[in-house]
PDB file of C-alpha atoms and ligand atoms in Angstrom:
ATOM      1  CA  MET A1172      41.277 -48.669 260.515  1.00  0.00           C
ATOM      2  CA  SER A1173      40.584 -49.351 256.860  1.00  0.00           C
ATOM      3  CA  ALA A1174      42.479 -52.084 255.038  1.00  0.00           C
ATOM      4  CA  ARG A1175      45.824 -51.229 253.490  1.00  0.00           C
ATOM      5  CA  GLN A1176      45.586 -51.055 249.724  1.00  0.00           C
ATOM      6  CA  ILE A1177      48.075 -52.819 247.502  1.00  0.00           C
ATOM      7  CA  LEU A1178      48.329 -52.276 243.755  1.00  0.00           C
ATOM      8  CA  ILE A1179      49.542 -55.334 241.838  1.00  0.00           C
ATOM      9  CA  VAL A1180      51.070 -54.593 238.435  1.00  0.00           C
ATOM     10  CA  GLU A1181      51.491 -57.927 236.693  1.00  0.00           C
ATOM     11  CA  ASP A1182      50.460 -58.982 233.191  1.00  0.00           C
ATOM     12  CA  GLU A1183      50.345 -62.712 233.845  1.00  0.00           C
ATOM     13  CA  ARG A1184      46.822 -63.233 235.034  1.00  0.00           C
ATOM     14  CA  PRO A1185      47.277 -66.510 236.970  1.00  0.00           C
ATOM     15  CA  ILE A1186      50.129 -64.966 238.987  1.00  0.00           C
ATOM     16  CA  ARG A1187      48.196 -61.741 239.549  1.00  0.00           C
ATOM     17  CA  GLU A1188      45.151 -63.662 240.727  1.00  0.00           C
ATOM     18  CA  MET A1189      47.216 -65.862 243.005  1.00  0.00           C
ATOM     19  CA  ILE A1190      48.779 -62.788 244.625  1.00  0.00           C
ATOM     20  CA  ALA A1191      45.418 -60.993 244.870  1.00  0.00           C
ATOM     21  CA  PHE A1192      43.888 -64.020 246.533  1.00  0.00           C
ATOM     22  CA  ALA A1193      46.695 -64.297 249.102  1.00  0.00           C
ATOM     23  CA  LEU A1194      46.614 -60.572 249.870  1.00  0.00           C
ATOM     24  CA  LYS A1195      42.838 -60.447 250.284  1.00  0.00           C
ATOM     25  CA  ARG A1196      42.965 -63.436 252.573  1.00  0.00           C
ATOM     26  CA  ALA A1197      45.575 -61.602 254.655  1.00  0.00           C
ATOM     27  CA  GLY A1198      43.215 -58.627 254.978  1.00  0.00           C
ATOM     28  CA  TYR A1199      44.623 -56.254 252.356  1.00  0.00           C
ATOM     29  CA  GLY A1200      42.589 -54.326 249.832  1.00  0.00           C
ATOM     30  CA  VAL A1201      43.743 -55.123 246.308  1.00  0.00           C
ATOM     31  CA  GLN A1202      43.908 -53.139 243.070  1.00  0.00           C
ATOM     32  CA  GLU A1203      45.080 -54.829 239.884  1.00  0.00           C
ATOM     33  CA  ALA A1204      46.728 -53.568 236.714  1.00  0.00           C
ATOM     34  CA  ALA A1205      47.947 -55.648 233.771  1.00  0.00           C
ATOM     35  CA  ASP A1206      50.321 -53.036 232.353  1.00  0.00           C
ATOM     36  CA  CYS A1207      52.134 -49.838 233.280  1.00  0.00           C
ATOM     37  CA  ARG A1208      49.708 -47.584 231.488  1.00  0.00           C
ATOM     38  CA  SER A1209      46.731 -48.715 233.509  1.00  0.00           C
ATOM     39  CA  ALA A1210      48.830 -48.704 236.682  1.00  0.00           C
ATOM     40  CA  ARG A1211      49.696 -45.049 236.112  1.00  0.00           C
ATOM     41  CA  LEU A1212      46.067 -44.177 235.409  1.00  0.00           C
ATOM     42  CA  MET A1213      45.067 -45.845 238.661  1.00  0.00           C
ATOM     43  CA  LEU A1214      47.785 -44.003 240.570  1.00  0.00           C
ATOM     44  CA  ALA A1215      46.476 -40.704 239.257  1.00  0.00           C
ATOM     45  CA  ASP A1216      43.353 -40.916 241.378  1.00  0.00           C
ATOM     46  CA  GLN A1217      43.919 -43.642 243.918  1.00  0.00           C
ATOM     47  CA  ARG A1218      46.582 -43.885 246.522  1.00  0.00           C
ATOM     48  CA  PRO A1219      47.593 -47.436 247.427  1.00  0.00           C
ATOM     49  CA  ASP A1220      49.850 -48.043 250.430  1.00  0.00           C
ATOM     50  CA  LEU A1221      52.256 -50.181 248.435  1.00  0.00           C
ATOM     51  CA  LEU A1222      52.914 -51.356 244.882  1.00  0.00           C
ATOM     52  CA  LEU A1223      53.956 -54.800 243.721  1.00  0.00           C
ATOM     53  CA  VAL A1224      55.517 -54.377 240.300  1.00  0.00           C
ATOM     54  CA  ASP A1225      56.540 -57.190 238.001  1.00  0.00           C
ATOM     55  CA  TRP A1226      59.803 -56.623 236.136  1.00  0.00           C
ATOM     56  CA  MET A1227      58.578 -57.959 232.783  1.00  0.00           C
ATOM     57  CA  LEU A1228      55.525 -56.033 231.604  1.00  0.00           C
ATOM     58  CA  PRO A1229      54.190 -55.548 228.084  1.00  0.00           C
ATOM     59  CA  ASP A1230      54.385 -51.766 227.638  1.00  0.00           C
ATOM     60  CA  MET A1231      57.416 -50.768 229.682  1.00  0.00           C
ATOM     61  CA  SER A1232      59.548 -52.602 232.196  1.00  0.00           C
ATOM     62  CA  GLY A1233      58.618 -52.640 235.856  1.00  0.00           C
ATOM     63  CA  LEU A1234      61.979 -51.023 236.501  1.00  0.00           C
ATOM     64  CA  GLU A1235      61.085 -48.063 234.282  1.00  0.00           C
ATOM     65  CA  LEU A1236      57.695 -47.790 235.955  1.00  0.00           C
ATOM     66  CA  THR A1237      59.399 -47.749 239.360  1.00  0.00           C
ATOM     67  CA  ARG A1238      61.754 -44.997 238.197  1.00  0.00           C
ATOM     68  CA  LEU A1239      58.808 -42.902 237.012  1.00  0.00           C
ATOM     69  CA  ILE A1240      56.996 -43.400 240.300  1.00  0.00           C
ATOM     70  CA  LYS A1241      60.063 -42.463 242.332  1.00  0.00           C
ATOM     71  CA  ARG A1242      60.782 -39.407 240.193  1.00  0.00           C
ATOM     72  CA  ASP A1243      57.300 -37.998 240.620  1.00  0.00           C
ATOM     73  CA  ARG A1244      56.839 -35.782 243.665  1.00  0.00           C
ATOM     74  CA  ASP A1245      53.288 -37.078 244.156  1.00  0.00           C
ATOM     75  CA  THR A1246      54.194 -40.751 244.205  1.00  0.00           C
ATOM     76  CA  ARG A1247      57.800 -41.021 245.331  1.00  0.00           C
ATOM     77  CA  GLU A1248      56.812 -41.871 248.906  1.00  0.00           C
ATOM     78  CA  LEU A1249      54.995 -44.971 247.719  1.00  0.00           C
ATOM     79  CA  PRO A1250      56.816 -48.154 248.683  1.00  0.00           C
ATOM     80  CA  VAL A1251      57.529 -50.427 245.703  1.00  0.00           C
ATOM     81  CA  ILE A1252      58.392 -54.117 245.811  1.00  0.00           C
ATOM     82  CA  MET A1253      59.615 -55.552 242.521  1.00  0.00           C
ATOM     83  CA  LEU A1254      58.682 -59.050 241.448  1.00  0.00           C
ATOM     84  CA  THR A1255      61.389 -60.532 239.333  1.00  0.00           C
ATOM     85  CA  ALA A1256      62.455 -63.784 237.756  1.00  0.00           C
ATOM     86  CA  ARG A1257      65.903 -62.238 237.507  1.00  0.00           C
ATOM     87  CA  ALA A1258      67.908 -63.450 240.441  1.00  0.00           C
ATOM     88  CA  GLY A1259      71.260 -62.012 239.383  1.00  0.00           C
ATOM     89  CA  GLU A1260      73.006 -59.636 241.754  1.00  0.00           C
ATOM     90  CA  ALA A1261      73.328 -56.947 239.066  1.00  0.00           C
ATOM     91  CA  ASP A1262      69.588 -57.037 238.426  1.00  0.00           C
ATOM     92  CA  LYS A1263      68.783 -56.785 242.103  1.00  0.00           C
ATOM     93  CA  VAL A1264      71.026 -53.770 242.476  1.00  0.00           C
ATOM     94  CA  ALA A1265      69.515 -52.235 239.318  1.00  0.00           C
ATOM     95  CA  GLY A1266      66.069 -52.715 240.852  1.00  0.00           C
ATOM     96  CA  LEU A1267      67.078 -51.026 244.075  1.00  0.00           C
ATOM     97  CA  GLU A1268      68.868 -48.226 242.302  1.00  0.00           C
ATOM     98  CA  GLY A1269      65.755 -47.704 240.198  1.00  0.00           C
ATOM     99  CA  GLY A1270      64.040 -46.870 243.463  1.00  0.00           C
ATOM    100  CA  ALA A1271      62.472 -50.166 244.541  1.00  0.00           C
ATOM    101  CA  ASP A1272      62.302 -50.647 248.294  1.00  0.00           C
ATOM    102  CA  ASP A1273      62.678 -54.396 248.031  1.00  0.00           C
ATOM    103  CA  TYR A1274      62.387 -57.215 245.516  1.00  0.00           C
ATOM    104  CA  VAL A1275      61.023 -60.732 245.565  1.00  0.00           C
ATOM    105  CA  THR A1276      62.401 -63.351 243.218  1.00  0.00           C
ATOM    106  CA  LYS A1277      60.002 -65.644 241.368  1.00  0.00           C
ATOM    107  CA  PRO A1278      58.945 -68.247 242.172  1.00  0.00           C
ATOM    108  CA  PHE A1279      57.945 -67.087 245.638  1.00  0.00           C
ATOM    109  CA  SER A1280      55.461 -68.395 248.173  1.00  0.00           C
ATOM    110  CA  PRO A1281      52.537 -66.182 249.240  1.00  0.00           C
ATOM    111  CA  ARG A1282      53.958 -66.419 252.731  1.00  0.00           C
ATOM    112  CA  GLU A1283      57.319 -65.014 251.708  1.00  0.00           C
ATOM    113  CA  LEU A1284      55.629 -62.218 249.764  1.00  0.00           C
ATOM    114  CA  LEU A1285      53.448 -61.320 252.755  1.00  0.00           C
ATOM    115  CA  ALA A1286      56.488 -61.213 255.028  1.00  0.00           C
ATOM    116  CA  ARG A1287      58.224 -58.788 252.653  1.00  0.00           C
ATOM    117  CA  ILE A1288      55.138 -56.608 252.354  1.00  0.00           C
ATOM    118  CA  GLN A1289      54.780 -56.406 256.112  1.00  0.00           C
ATOM    119  CA  ALA A1290      58.458 -55.549 256.533  1.00  0.00           C
ATOM    120  CA  VAL A1291      58.316 -52.766 253.935  1.00  0.00           C
ATOM    121  CA  LEU A1292      55.086 -51.337 255.345  1.00  0.00           C
ATOM    122  CA  ARG A1293      56.506 -51.450 258.854  1.00  0.00           C
ATOM    123  CA  ARG A1294      59.584 -49.486 257.955  1.00  0.00           C
ATOM    124  CA  THR A1295      57.807 -46.984 255.734  1.00  0.00           C
ATOM    125  CA  SER A1296      54.711 -46.323 257.817  1.00  0.00           C
ATOM    126  CA  THR A1297      54.282 -42.992 259.520  1.00  0.00           C
ATOM    127  CA  GLY A1298      55.454 -42.873 263.103  1.00  0.00           C
ATOM    128  CA  THR A1299      53.368 -41.247 265.792  1.00  0.00           C
ATOM    129  CA  THR A1300      56.002 -39.358 267.771  1.00  0.00           C
ATOM    130  CA  ASP A1301      56.029 -35.671 266.980  1.00  0.00           C
ATOM    131  CA  GLU A1302      59.584 -34.764 267.516  1.00  0.00           C
ATOM    132  CA  THR A1303      62.040 -32.729 265.509  1.00  0.00           C
ATOM    133  CA  ILE A1304      65.702 -33.638 265.507  1.00  0.00           C
ATOM    134  CA  SER A1305      68.334 -31.174 264.293  1.00  0.00           C
ATOM    135  CA  ILE A1306      71.909 -32.167 263.537  1.00  0.00           C
ATOM    136  CA  GLY A1307      74.503 -30.435 261.394  1.00  0.00           C
ATOM    137  CA  GLY A1308      71.972 -28.146 259.703  1.00  0.00           C
ATOM    138  CA  LEU A1309      69.503 -30.937 258.923  1.00  0.00           C
ATOM    139  CA  ASP A1310      66.063 -30.968 260.521  1.00  0.00           C
ATOM    140  CA  LEU A1311      64.037 -34.154 260.652  1.00  0.00           C
ATOM    141  CA  ASP A1312      60.397 -33.995 261.661  1.00  0.00           C
ATOM    142  CA  LYS A1313      59.311 -37.432 262.822  1.00  0.00           C
ATOM    143  CA  ALA A1314      55.604 -36.645 262.666  1.00  0.00           C
ATOM    144  CA  SER A1315      55.507 -35.527 259.048  1.00  0.00           C
ATOM    145  CA  HIS A1316      58.594 -37.489 257.875  1.00  0.00           C
ATOM    146  CA  ARG A1317      59.847 -34.206 256.487  1.00  0.00           C
ATOM    147  CA  VAL A1318      63.552 -33.576 256.249  1.00  0.00           C
ATOM    148  CA  SER A1319      64.622 -30.020 255.626  1.00  0.00           C
ATOM    149  CA  THR A1320      67.580 -27.708 255.671  1.00  0.00           C
ATOM    150  CA  GLY A1321      66.786 -24.051 256.110  1.00  0.00           C
ATOM    151  CA  GLU A1322      63.561 -23.547 254.197  1.00  0.00           C
ATOM    152  CA  ARG A1323      64.252 -26.298 251.697  1.00  0.00           C
ATOM    153  CA  THR A1324      62.879 -29.827 251.784  1.00  0.00           C
ATOM    154  CA  VAL A1325      65.203 -32.746 251.178  1.00  0.00           C
ATOM    155  CA  ALA A1326      63.457 -35.286 248.947  1.00  0.00           C
ATOM    156  CA  LEU A1327      63.978 -38.819 250.226  1.00  0.00           C
ATOM    157  CA  GLY A1328      62.528 -42.218 249.404  1.00  0.00           C
ATOM    158  CA  PRO A1329      60.860 -44.134 252.248  1.00  0.00           C
ATOM    159  CA  THR A1330      63.848 -46.371 252.961  1.00  0.00           C
ATOM    160  CA  GLU A1331      66.317 -43.477 252.889  1.00  0.00           C
ATOM    161  CA  TYR A1332      64.066 -41.543 255.259  1.00  0.00           C
ATOM    162  CA  ARG A1333      63.937 -44.443 257.652  1.00  0.00           C
ATOM    163  CA  MET A1334      67.707 -44.852 257.497  1.00  0.00           C
ATOM    164  CA  LEU A1335      68.251 -41.148 258.120  1.00  0.00           C
ATOM    165  CA  GLU A1336      65.804 -41.192 261.016  1.00  0.00           C
ATOM    166  CA  PHE A1337      67.749 -44.040 262.582  1.00  0.00           C
ATOM    167  CA  PHE A1338      71.053 -42.242 262.051  1.00  0.00           C
ATOM    168  CA  MET A1339      69.781 -38.938 263.425  1.00  0.00           C
ATOM    169  CA  THR A1340      68.372 -40.592 266.521  1.00  0.00           C
ATOM    170  CA  HIS A1341      71.673 -42.487 266.990  1.00  0.00           C
ATOM    171  CA  PRO A1342      74.404 -40.043 265.966  1.00  0.00           C
ATOM    172  CA  ASP A1343      78.182 -40.231 266.471  1.00  0.00           C
ATOM    173  CA  ARG A1344      78.246 -43.996 266.650  1.00  0.00           C
ATOM    174  CA  VAL A1345      79.479 -46.540 264.157  1.00  0.00           C
ATOM    175  CA  TYR A1346      77.004 -49.150 262.965  1.00  0.00           C
ATOM    176  CA  THR A1347      77.966 -52.216 260.973  1.00  0.00           C
ATOM    177  CA  ARG A1348      75.903 -53.176 257.932  1.00  0.00           C
ATOM    178  CA  GLU A1349      74.483 -56.043 259.923  1.00  0.00           C
ATOM    179  CA  GLN A1350      73.383 -53.721 262.726  1.00  0.00           C
ATOM    180  CA  LEU A1351      71.826 -51.329 260.226  1.00  0.00           C
ATOM    181  CA  LEU A1352      69.936 -54.194 258.618  1.00  0.00           C
ATOM    182  CA  ASP A1353      68.641 -55.172 261.981  1.00  0.00           C
ATOM    183  CA  ARG A1354      67.709 -51.683 263.134  1.00  0.00           C
ATOM    184  CA  VAL A1355      66.478 -50.119 259.911  1.00  0.00           C
ATOM    185  CA  TRP A1356      65.031 -53.162 258.163  1.00  0.00           C
ATOM    186  CA  GLY A1357      63.787 -54.768 261.361  1.00  0.00           C
ATOM    187  CA  GLY A1358      65.918 -57.875 260.959  1.00  0.00           C
ATOM    188  CA  ASN A1359      64.339 -58.843 257.657  1.00  0.00           C
ATOM    189  CA  VAL A1360      66.388 -61.919 256.838  1.00  0.00           C
ATOM    190  CA  TYR A1361      65.840 -61.575 253.108  1.00  0.00           C
ATOM    191  CA  VAL A1362      67.761 -58.331 252.710  1.00  0.00           C
ATOM    192  CA  GLU A1363      71.414 -58.621 251.731  1.00  0.00           C
ATOM    193  CA  GLU A1364      74.059 -56.441 253.342  1.00  0.00           C
ATOM    194  CA  ARG A1365      74.963 -55.088 249.918  1.00  0.00           C
ATOM    195  CA  THR A1366      71.534 -53.447 249.899  1.00  0.00           C
ATOM    196  CA  ILE A1367      72.711 -51.104 252.666  1.00  0.00           C
ATOM    197  CA  ASP A1368      75.377 -49.620 250.404  1.00  0.00           C
ATOM    198  CA  VAL A1369      72.805 -48.887 247.711  1.00  0.00           C
ATOM    199  CA  HIS A1370      70.593 -47.001 250.164  1.00  0.00           C
ATOM    200  CA  ILE A1371      73.572 -45.189 251.701  1.00  0.00           C
ATOM    201  CA  ARG A1372      74.542 -44.022 248.200  1.00  0.00           C
ATOM    202  CA  ARG A1373      71.020 -42.813 247.553  1.00  0.00           C
ATOM    203  CA  LEU A1374      70.847 -41.029 250.896  1.00  0.00           C
ATOM    204  CA  ARG A1375      74.176 -39.277 250.281  1.00  0.00           C
ATOM    205  CA  LYS A1376      73.078 -38.277 246.806  1.00  0.00           C
ATOM    206  CA  ALA A1377      69.917 -36.673 248.215  1.00  0.00           C
ATOM    207  CA  LEU A1378      71.944 -34.791 250.841  1.00  0.00           C
ATOM    208  CA  GLU A1379      74.710 -33.827 248.425  1.00  0.00           C
ATOM    209  CA  GLU A1380      72.560 -31.159 246.804  1.00  0.00           C
ATOM    210  CA  PHE A1381      72.535 -29.317 250.144  1.00  0.00           C
ATOM    211  CA  GLY A1382      76.166 -30.000 250.996  1.00  0.00           C
ATOM    212  CA  HIS A1383      75.190 -32.359 253.807  1.00  0.00           C
ATOM    213  CA  ASP A1384      76.378 -35.662 252.341  1.00  0.00           C
ATOM    214  CA  ARG A1385      79.447 -35.588 254.610  1.00  0.00           C
ATOM    215  CA  LEU A1386      77.183 -36.219 257.594  1.00  0.00           C
ATOM    216  CA  VAL A1387      76.940 -39.834 256.444  1.00  0.00           C
ATOM    217  CA  GLN A1388      80.437 -41.142 257.025  1.00  0.00           C
ATOM    218  CA  THR A1389      82.029 -44.397 255.945  1.00  0.00           C
ATOM    219  CA  VAL A1390      84.173 -45.942 258.634  1.00  0.00           C
ATOM    220  CA  ARG A1391      86.549 -48.182 256.775  1.00  0.00           C
ATOM    221  CA  GLY A1392      86.322 -51.841 257.703  1.00  0.00           C
ATOM    222  CA  ALA A1393      83.537 -51.140 260.175  1.00  0.00           C
ATOM    223  CA  GLY A1394      80.422 -49.564 258.721  1.00  0.00           C
ATOM    224  CA  TYR A1395      78.714 -46.191 258.762  1.00  0.00           C
ATOM    225  CA  ARG A1396      78.307 -43.311 261.151  1.00  0.00           C
ATOM    226  CA  PHE A1397      76.164 -40.191 261.129  1.00  0.00           C
ATOM    227  CA  SER A1398      77.978 -37.252 262.616  1.00  0.00           C
ATOM    228  CA  ALA A1399      78.292 -33.494 262.282  1.00  0.00           C
ATOM    229  CA  ARG A1400      81.915 -33.768 263.439  1.00  0.00           C
ATOM    230  CA  GLU A1401      84.738 -34.123 260.961  1.00  0.00           C
ATOM    231  CA  GLU A1402      85.736 -37.678 260.069  1.00  0.00           C
TER     232      GLU A1402
HETATM  233 CA1  LIG B2647      55.234 -60.365 233.576  1.00  0.00          CA
END
């Protein structure tokens, strides 16, 4: 198996080199970009397995870059981890709503960064079971990670896909945010429960277009449930 490729988008060279060094030592292949323009050029003909994007970049913000990546059909499946000196709750939520799959607050240790990378890759990597699950008019193909309704494909980010896959394999049961964190994020201690709500919102929004958002139900005071039955 060839090494997983990670694209680092960071203008501060010492930080970029420190990250590159730690990643290479951990066995990853590394690509480096100092601004969004070169990152986008690299993405046009190379396909990394994950992007690390700094928030503060010279030509456009890392948040804008993430939005562009997640809006583009060719790149929206790419997991993105944002690097940010902004530790405020509003900024974190903005990062996640912009499409980031996770964020790491500076200063961080290489060890913490590696743990986050592994967690994101684990939950976004392609499964091997070829099974199709159908509930309430939604079809989920575990082999291709394709979600469809009728002939139409439902476009989902990697985290929303993973969440939907969990829900569809565990329907009609209420899960608390804590349980979802554990089952969908693999017990990644760094993720806050609030993060769940952001991804639930995104998942509903993606399903809304097809009239299937009601499958993801809020159970007041308890958590969330996926069900084709009425609430
Ligand atoms: Ca920077």
